[in-house]
Short mmCIF file of C-alpha atoms in Angstrom, two decimals:
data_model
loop_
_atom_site.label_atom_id
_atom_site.label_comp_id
_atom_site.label_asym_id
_atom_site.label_seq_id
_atom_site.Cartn_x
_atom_site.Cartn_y
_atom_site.Cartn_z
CA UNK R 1 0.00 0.00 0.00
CA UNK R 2 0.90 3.27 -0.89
CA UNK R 3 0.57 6.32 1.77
CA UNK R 4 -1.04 9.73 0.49
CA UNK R 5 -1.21 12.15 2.80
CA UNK R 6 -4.02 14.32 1.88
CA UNK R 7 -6.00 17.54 3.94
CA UNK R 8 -9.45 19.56 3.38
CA UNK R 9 -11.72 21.66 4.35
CA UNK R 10 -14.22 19.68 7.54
CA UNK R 11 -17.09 20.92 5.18
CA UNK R 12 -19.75 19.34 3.20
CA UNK R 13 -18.04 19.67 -0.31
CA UNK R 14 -15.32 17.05 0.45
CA UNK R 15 -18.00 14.43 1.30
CA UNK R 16 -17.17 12.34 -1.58
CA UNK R 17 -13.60 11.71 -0.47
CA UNK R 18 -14.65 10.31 2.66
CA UNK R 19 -17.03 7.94 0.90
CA UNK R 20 -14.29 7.07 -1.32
CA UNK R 21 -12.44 5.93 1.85
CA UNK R 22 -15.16 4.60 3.51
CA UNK R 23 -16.16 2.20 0.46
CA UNK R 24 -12.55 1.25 0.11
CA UNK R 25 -12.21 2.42 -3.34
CA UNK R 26 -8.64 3.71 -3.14
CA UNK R 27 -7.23 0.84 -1.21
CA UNK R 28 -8.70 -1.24 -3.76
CA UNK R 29 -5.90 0.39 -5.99
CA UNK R 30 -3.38 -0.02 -3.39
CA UNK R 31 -3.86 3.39 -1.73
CA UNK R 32 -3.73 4.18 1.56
CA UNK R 33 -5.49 7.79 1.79
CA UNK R 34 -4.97 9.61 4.93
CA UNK R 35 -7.33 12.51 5.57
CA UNK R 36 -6.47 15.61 8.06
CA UNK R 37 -9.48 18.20 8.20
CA UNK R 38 -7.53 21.36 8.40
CA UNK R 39 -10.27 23.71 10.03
CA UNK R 40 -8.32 26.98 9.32
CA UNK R 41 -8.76 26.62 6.14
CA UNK R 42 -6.78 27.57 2.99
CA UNK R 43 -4.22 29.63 4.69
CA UNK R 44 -2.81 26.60 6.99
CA UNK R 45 -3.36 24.13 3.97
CA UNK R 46 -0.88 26.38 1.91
CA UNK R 47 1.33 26.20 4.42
CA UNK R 48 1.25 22.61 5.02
CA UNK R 49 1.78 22.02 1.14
CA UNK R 50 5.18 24.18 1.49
CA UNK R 51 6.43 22.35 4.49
CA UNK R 52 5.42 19.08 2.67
CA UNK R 53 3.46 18.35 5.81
CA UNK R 54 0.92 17.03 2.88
CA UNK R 55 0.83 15.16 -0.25
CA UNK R 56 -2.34 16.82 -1.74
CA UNK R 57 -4.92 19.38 -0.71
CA UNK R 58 -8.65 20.55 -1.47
CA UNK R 59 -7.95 24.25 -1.61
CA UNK R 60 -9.11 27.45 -2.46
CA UNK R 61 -8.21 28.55 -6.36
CA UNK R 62 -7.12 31.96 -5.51
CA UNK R 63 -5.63 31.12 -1.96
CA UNK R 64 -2.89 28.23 -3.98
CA UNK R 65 -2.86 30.99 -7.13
CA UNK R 66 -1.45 33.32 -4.56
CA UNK R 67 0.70 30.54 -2.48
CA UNK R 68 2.66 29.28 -5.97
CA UNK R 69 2.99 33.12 -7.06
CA UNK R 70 4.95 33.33 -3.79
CA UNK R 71 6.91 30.31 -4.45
CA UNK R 72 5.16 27.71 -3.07
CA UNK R 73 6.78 24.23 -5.10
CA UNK R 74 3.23 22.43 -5.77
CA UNK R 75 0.86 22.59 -8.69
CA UNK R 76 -2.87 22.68 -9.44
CA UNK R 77 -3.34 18.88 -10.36
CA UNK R 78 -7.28 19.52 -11.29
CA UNK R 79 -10.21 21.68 -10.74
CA UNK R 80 -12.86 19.89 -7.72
CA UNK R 81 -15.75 22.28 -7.27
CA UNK R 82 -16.32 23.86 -10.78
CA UNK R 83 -18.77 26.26 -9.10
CA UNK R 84 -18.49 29.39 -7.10
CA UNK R 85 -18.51 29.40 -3.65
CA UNK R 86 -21.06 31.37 -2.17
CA UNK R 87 -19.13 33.68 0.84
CA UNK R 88 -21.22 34.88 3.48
CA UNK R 89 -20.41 38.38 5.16
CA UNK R 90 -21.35 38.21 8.99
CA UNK R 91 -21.56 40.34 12.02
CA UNK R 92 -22.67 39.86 15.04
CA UNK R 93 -26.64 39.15 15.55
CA UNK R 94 -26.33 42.46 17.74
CA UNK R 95 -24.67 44.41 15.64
CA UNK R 96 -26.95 47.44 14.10
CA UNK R 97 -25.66 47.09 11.05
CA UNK R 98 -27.98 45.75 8.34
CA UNK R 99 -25.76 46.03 5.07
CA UNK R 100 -22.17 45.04 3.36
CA UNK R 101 -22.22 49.06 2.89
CA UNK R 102 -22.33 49.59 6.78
CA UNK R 103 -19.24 47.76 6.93
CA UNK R 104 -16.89 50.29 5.14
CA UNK R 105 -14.03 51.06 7.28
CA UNK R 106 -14.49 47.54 9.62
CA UNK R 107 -11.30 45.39 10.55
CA UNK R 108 -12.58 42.01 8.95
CA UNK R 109 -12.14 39.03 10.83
CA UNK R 110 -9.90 36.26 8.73
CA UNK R 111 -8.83 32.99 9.70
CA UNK R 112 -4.80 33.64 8.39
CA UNK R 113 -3.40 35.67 5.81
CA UNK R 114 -3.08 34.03 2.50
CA UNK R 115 -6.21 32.49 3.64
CA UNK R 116 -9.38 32.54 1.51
CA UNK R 117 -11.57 34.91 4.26
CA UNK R 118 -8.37 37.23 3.51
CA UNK R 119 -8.64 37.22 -0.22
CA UNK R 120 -12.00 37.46 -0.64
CA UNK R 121 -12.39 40.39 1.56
CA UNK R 122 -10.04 42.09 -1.25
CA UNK R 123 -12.52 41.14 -3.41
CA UNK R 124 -15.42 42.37 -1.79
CA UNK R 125 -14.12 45.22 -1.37
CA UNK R 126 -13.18 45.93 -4.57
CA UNK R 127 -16.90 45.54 -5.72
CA UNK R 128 -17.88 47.25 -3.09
CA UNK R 129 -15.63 50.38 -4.63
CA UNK R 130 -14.04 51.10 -1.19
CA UNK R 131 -10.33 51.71 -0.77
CA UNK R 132 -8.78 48.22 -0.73
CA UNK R 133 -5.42 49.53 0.76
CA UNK R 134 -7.61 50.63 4.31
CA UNK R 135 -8.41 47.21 4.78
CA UNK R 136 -7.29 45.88 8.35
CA UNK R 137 -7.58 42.52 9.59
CA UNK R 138 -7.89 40.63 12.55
CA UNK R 139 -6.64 36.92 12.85
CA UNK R 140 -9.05 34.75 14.40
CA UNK R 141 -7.80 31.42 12.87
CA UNK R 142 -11.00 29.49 12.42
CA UNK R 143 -14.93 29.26 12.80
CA UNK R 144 -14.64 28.92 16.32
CA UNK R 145 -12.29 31.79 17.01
CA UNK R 146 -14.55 33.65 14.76
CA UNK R 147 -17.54 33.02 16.74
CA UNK R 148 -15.21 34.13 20.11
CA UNK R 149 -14.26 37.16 18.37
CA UNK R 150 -17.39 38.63 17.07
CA UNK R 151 -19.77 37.88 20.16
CA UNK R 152 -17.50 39.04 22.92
CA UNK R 153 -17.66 42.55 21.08
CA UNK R 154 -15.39 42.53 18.39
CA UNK R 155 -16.69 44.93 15.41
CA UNK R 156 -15.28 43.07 12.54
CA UNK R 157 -16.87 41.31 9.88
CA UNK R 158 -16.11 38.04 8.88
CA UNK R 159 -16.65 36.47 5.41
CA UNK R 160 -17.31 32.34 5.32
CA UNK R 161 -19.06 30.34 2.71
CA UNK R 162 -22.71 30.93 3.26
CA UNK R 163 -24.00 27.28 4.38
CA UNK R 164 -21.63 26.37 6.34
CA UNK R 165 -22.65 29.59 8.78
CA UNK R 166 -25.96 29.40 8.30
CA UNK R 167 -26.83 27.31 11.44
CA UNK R 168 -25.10 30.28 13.35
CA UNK R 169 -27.03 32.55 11.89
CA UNK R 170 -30.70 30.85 12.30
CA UNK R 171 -29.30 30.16 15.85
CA UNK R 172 -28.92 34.05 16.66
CA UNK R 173 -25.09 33.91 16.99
CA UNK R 174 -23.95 36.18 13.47
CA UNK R 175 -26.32 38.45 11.61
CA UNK R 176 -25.18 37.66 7.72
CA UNK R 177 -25.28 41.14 6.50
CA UNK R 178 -24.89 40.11 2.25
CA UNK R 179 -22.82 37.42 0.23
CA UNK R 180 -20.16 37.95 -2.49
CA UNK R 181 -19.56 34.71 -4.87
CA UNK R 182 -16.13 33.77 -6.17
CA UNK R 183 -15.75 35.22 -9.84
CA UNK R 184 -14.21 31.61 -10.57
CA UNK R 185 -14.62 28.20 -9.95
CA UNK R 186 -13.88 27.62 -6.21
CA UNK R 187 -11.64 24.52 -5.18
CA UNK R 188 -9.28 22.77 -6.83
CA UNK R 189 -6.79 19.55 -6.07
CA UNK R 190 -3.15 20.78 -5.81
CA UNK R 191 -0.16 18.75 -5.01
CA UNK R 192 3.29 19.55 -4.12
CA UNK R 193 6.13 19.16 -6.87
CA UNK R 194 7.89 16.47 -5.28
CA UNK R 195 4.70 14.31 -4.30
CA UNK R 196 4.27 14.40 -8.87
CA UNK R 197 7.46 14.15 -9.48
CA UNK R 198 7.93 10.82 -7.82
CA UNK R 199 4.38 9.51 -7.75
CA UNK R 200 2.77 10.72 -10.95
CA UNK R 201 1.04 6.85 -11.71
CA UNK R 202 -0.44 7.63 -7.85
CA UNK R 203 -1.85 10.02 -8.13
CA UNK R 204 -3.74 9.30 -11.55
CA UNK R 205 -5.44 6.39 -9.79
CA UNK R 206 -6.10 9.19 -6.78
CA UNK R 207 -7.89 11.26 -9.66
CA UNK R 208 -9.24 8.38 -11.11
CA UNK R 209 -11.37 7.27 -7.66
CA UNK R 210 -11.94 10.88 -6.79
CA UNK R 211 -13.87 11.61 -10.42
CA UNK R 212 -15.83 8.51 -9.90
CA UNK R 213 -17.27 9.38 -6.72
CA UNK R 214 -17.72 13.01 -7.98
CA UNK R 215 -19.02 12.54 -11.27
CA UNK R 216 -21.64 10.23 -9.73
CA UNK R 217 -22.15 11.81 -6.41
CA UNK R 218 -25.44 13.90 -6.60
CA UNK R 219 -27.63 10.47 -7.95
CA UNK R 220 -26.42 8.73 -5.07
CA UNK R 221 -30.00 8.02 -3.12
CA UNK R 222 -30.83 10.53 -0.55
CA UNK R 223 -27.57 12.15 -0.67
CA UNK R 224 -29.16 15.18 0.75
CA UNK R 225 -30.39 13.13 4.01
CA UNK R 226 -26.75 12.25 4.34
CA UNK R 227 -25.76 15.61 3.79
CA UNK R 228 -27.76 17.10 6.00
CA UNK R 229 -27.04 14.24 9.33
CA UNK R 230 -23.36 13.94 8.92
CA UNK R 231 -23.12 18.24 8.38
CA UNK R 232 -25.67 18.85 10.90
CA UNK R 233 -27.68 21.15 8.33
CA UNK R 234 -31.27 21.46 7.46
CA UNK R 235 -32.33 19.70 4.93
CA UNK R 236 -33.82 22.53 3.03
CA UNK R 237 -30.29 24.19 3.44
CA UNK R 238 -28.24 21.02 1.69
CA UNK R 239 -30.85 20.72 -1.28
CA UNK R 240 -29.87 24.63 -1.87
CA UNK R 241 -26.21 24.25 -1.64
CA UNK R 242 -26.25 21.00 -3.83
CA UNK R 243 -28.62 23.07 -6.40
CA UNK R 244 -25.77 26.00 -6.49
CA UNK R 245 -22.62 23.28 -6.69
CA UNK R 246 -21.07 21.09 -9.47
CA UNK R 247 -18.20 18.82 -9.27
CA UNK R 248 -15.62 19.13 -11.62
CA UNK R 249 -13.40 16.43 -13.28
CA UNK R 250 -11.05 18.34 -15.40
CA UNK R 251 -7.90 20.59 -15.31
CA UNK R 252 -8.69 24.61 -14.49
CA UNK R 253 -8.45 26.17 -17.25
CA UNK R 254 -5.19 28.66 -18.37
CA UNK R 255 -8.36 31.37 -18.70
CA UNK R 256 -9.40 31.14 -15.19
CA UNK R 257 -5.86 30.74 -13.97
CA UNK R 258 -5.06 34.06 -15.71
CA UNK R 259 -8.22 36.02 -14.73
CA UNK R 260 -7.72 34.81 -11.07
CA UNK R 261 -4.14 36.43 -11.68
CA UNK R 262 -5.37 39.21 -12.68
CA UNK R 263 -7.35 40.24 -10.11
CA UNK R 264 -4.79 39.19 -7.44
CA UNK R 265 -2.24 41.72 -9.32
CA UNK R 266 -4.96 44.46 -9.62
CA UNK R 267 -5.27 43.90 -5.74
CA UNK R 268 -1.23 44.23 -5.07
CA UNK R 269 -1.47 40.79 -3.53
CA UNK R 270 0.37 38.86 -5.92
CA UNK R 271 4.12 40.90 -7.69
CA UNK R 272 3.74 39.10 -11.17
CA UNK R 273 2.15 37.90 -13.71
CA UNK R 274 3.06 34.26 -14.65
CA UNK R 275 2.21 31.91 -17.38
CA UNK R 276 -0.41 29.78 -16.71
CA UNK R 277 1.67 26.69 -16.98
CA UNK R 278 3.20 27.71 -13.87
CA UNK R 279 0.10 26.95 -11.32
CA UNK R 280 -1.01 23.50 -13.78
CA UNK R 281 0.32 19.78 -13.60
CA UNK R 282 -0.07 19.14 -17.26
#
């Protein structure tokens, strides 16, 4: 058996990689998969990617875009989520403010820098027309500390994808004040350089599993129910979200590697421009 260390995301998109495991599928072709939520998100998973702390990683398009601008030796492998992801903007329930134009010169709450909360705050901004280079930010490393932060009187907002918050909202703990959808499609696989460079038959059959389970994943019978126990969501919630997302099962695309680029370098946040060859494994 060969070991693949692998990390995500504890949220409802990465479902069908835990199936995958649970079924057996990849030890079936002589894979060991071993899974590490990574709760902070994008910003950590970058990270652990550089350190080589991990094989592969569900992550963020814009937050690896950024990472391999910076130097970061791994690649995009293929796209996951072909979708947007929907990002909630919350404040605390008590908070009097009502709107994402209320929230004009407020620190934002992020879970790292590099992270996608950070990134997509840029973004927001940015179609919002404010000033991106006032932006300050406060580092509350994950859900929970963002939940700390914002009910024991912080005033900052903090952006997370929509259905994932939602029970805090229905449960009075944030007030979601708007949303702001990724211009792009929203995850992708990545892998470091050495993990392909040594492994490149493994991690076809990784892709190979993975694209099964996706490709098939919404027909599976009452997906939603499943969904909705293991994620503890509504039910009505999970239909939504599963309307709104698509699995993908090819490469990104050189256009939405440059566009996301683009926008990074409009923002400051990335030096460069590089070819689009750069961020792809084949």
């Amino acid at each position: 058996m060969k070991t693949v260390k692998i990390i995500g995301v504890p949220e409802h998109f990465n479902l069908p990689w835990h199936l995958a495991m649970e079924e057996g599928a990849f030890e079936d072709r002589g894979i060991q998969l071993e899974w590490t939520d990574v709760p902070e998100g994008t910003g950590k998973m970058t990270q652990m990617l550089q350190d080589e702390e991990a094989d592969m990683g569900i992550i963020l398009t814009e937050g690896i875009i950024k990472s391999i601008s910076q130097g970061n030796p791994s690649k995009i492998v293929q796209g996951f989520i072909s979708s947007p992801l929907l990002w909630g903007i919350h404040v605390d329930a008590k908070s009097n403010r009502k709107t994402i134009a209320d929230l004009k010169d407020d620190k934002v709450a992020i879970s790292r820098m590099g992270s996608g909360s950070h990134l997509m705050a840029y973004i927001n901004a940015q179609n919002q027309g404010w000033n991106t280079e006032n932006l300050e930010f406060e580092i509350i490393n994950n859900l929970d500390g963002a939940i700390e932060s914002l009910t024991s009187g912080s005033d900052a907002y903090f952006m997370w994808e929509h259905f994932t918050t939602k029970p805090l909202v229905d449960n009075g703990t944030f007030k979601r004040v708007g949303d702001c959808p990724t211009p792009w499609p929203c995850f992708v696989i990545a892998a470091t350089d050495a993990f392909i460079q040594h492994n490149e038959g493994l991690l076809k059959h990784v892709l190979e599993v993975i694209n099964t389970y996706t490709s098939e994943f919404k027909q599976i019978p009452s997906i939603d129910r499943t969904l909705s126990n293991r994620y503890e969501q509504k039910l009505e919630d999970i239909k939504a979200w599963l309307s709104k997302t698509t699995w993908g099962q090819e490469q990104l695309s050189s256009a939405t590697v440059n566009e996301v680029q683009s926008r990074l370098h409009d923002l400051s946040l990335i030096e460069e421009i590089e070819e689009a060859s750069h961020f792809l494994w084949k």
